[in-house]
CSV table of C-alpha atoms in Angstrom, one decimal:
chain,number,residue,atom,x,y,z
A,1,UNK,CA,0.0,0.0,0.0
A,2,UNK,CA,2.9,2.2,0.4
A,3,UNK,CA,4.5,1.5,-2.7
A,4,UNK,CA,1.2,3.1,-4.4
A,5,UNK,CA,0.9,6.0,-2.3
A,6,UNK,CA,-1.5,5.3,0.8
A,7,UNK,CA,0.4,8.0,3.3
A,8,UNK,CA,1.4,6.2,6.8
A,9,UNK,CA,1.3,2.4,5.2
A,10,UNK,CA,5.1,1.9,5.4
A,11,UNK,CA,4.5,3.0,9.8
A,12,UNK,CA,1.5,0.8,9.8
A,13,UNK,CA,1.3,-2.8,10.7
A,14,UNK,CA,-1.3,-3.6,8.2
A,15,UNK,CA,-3.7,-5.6,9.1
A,16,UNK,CA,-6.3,-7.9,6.8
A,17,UNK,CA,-9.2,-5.7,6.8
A,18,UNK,CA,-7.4,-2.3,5.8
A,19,UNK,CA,-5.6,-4.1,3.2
A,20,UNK,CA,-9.2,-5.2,1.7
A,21,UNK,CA,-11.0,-2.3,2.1
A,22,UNK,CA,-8.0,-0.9,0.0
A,23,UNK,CA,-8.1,-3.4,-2.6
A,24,UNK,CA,-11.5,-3.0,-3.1
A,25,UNK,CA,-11.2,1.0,-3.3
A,26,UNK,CA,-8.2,1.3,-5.6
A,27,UNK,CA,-8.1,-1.6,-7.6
A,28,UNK,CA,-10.1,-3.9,-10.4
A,29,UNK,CA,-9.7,-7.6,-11.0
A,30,UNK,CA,-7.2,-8.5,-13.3
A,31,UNK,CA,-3.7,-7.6,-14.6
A,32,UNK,CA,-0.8,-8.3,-15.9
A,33,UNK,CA,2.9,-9.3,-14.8
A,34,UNK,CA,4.7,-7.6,-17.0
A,35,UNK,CA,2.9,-4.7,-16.3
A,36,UNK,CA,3.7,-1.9,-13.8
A,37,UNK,CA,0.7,-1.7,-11.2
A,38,UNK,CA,-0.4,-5.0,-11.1
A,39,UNK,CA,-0.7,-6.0,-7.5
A,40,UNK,CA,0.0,-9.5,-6.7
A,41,UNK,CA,-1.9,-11.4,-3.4
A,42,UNK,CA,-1.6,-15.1,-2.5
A,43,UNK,CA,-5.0,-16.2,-0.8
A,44,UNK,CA,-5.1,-19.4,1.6
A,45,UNK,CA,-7.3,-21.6,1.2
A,46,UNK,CA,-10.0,-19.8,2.8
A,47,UNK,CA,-9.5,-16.6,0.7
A,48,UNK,CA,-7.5,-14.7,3.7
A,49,UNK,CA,-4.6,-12.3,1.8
A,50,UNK,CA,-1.2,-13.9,3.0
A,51,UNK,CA,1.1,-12.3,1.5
A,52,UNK,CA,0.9,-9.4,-1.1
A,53,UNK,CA,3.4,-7.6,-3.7
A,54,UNK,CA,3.6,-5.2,-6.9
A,55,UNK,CA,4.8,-5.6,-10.5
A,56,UNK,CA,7.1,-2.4,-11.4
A,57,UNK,CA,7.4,-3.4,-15.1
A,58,UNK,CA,9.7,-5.5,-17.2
A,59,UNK,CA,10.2,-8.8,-15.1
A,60,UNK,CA,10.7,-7.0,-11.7
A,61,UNK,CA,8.0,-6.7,-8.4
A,62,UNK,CA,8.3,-4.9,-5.2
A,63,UNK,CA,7.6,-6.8,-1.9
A,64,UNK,CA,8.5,-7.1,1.9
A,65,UNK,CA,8.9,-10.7,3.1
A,66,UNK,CA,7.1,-9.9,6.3
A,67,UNK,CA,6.2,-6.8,8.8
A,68,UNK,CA,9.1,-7.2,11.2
A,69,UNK,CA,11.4,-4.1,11.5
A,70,UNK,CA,14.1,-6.3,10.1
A,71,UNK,CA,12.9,-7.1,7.1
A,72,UNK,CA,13.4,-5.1,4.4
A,73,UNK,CA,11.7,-3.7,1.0
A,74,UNK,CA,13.1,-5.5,-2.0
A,75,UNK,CA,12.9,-5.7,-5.3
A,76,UNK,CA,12.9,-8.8,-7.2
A,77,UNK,CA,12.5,-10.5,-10.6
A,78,UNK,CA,8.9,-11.3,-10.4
A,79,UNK,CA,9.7,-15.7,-11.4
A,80,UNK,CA,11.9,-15.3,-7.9
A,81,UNK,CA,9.3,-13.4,-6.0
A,82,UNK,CA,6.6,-16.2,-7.2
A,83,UNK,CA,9.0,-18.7,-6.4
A,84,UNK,CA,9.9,-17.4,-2.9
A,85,UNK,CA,6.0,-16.5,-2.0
A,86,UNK,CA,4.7,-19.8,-2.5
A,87,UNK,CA,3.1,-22.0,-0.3
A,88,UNK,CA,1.1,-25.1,0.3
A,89,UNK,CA,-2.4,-24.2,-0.3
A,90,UNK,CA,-1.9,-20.6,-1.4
A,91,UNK,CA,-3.2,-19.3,-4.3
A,92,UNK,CA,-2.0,-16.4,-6.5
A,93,UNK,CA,-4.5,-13.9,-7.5
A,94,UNK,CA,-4.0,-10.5,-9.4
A,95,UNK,CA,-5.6,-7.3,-9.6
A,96,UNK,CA,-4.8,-3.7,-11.0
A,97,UNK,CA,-4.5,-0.3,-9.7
A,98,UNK,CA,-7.1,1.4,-11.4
């Protein structure tokens, strides 16, 4: 949510609901990975947003591995970020900023 411009998200430990209210607000189903703006959430099994992340264009994504203090923003090649994201019974889903 910081990475698109929600002020105070990058201070915020971000919890489910927020993050779905802003999904719903601010972005469509849909997109594309090798599209800037696409944002990327993997879903449980019960639809609950694990983990979330967004494509900056050309094969790259923006993501932080969890909400500890230690970990930090990266940037990665979006096959590594899918690769490092996955988990049993998670689902990818995509939508885009609109």
């Amino acid at each position: 949510m910081a990475a698109c411009g929600v002020e105070g998200a990058q201070e915020t430990w971000m919890l489910r609901e927020p993050f779905e209210d802003w999904l719903a607000e601010h972005t469509a189903k849909g997109g594309h990975d090798g599209e800037p703006g696409t944002v990327l959430v993997w879903r449980s099994a019960d639809g609950a947003a694990q983990h979330a992340a967004l494509t900056l264009g050309n094969g790259w994504a923006l993501h932080k591995p969890s909400q500890g203090w230690m970990s930090p923003t990266k940037v990665l090649a979006l096959q590594e970020l899918k690769y490092s994201a996955r988990a049993g019974g998670r689902r990818l889903h995509r939508r885009h900023l609109r």
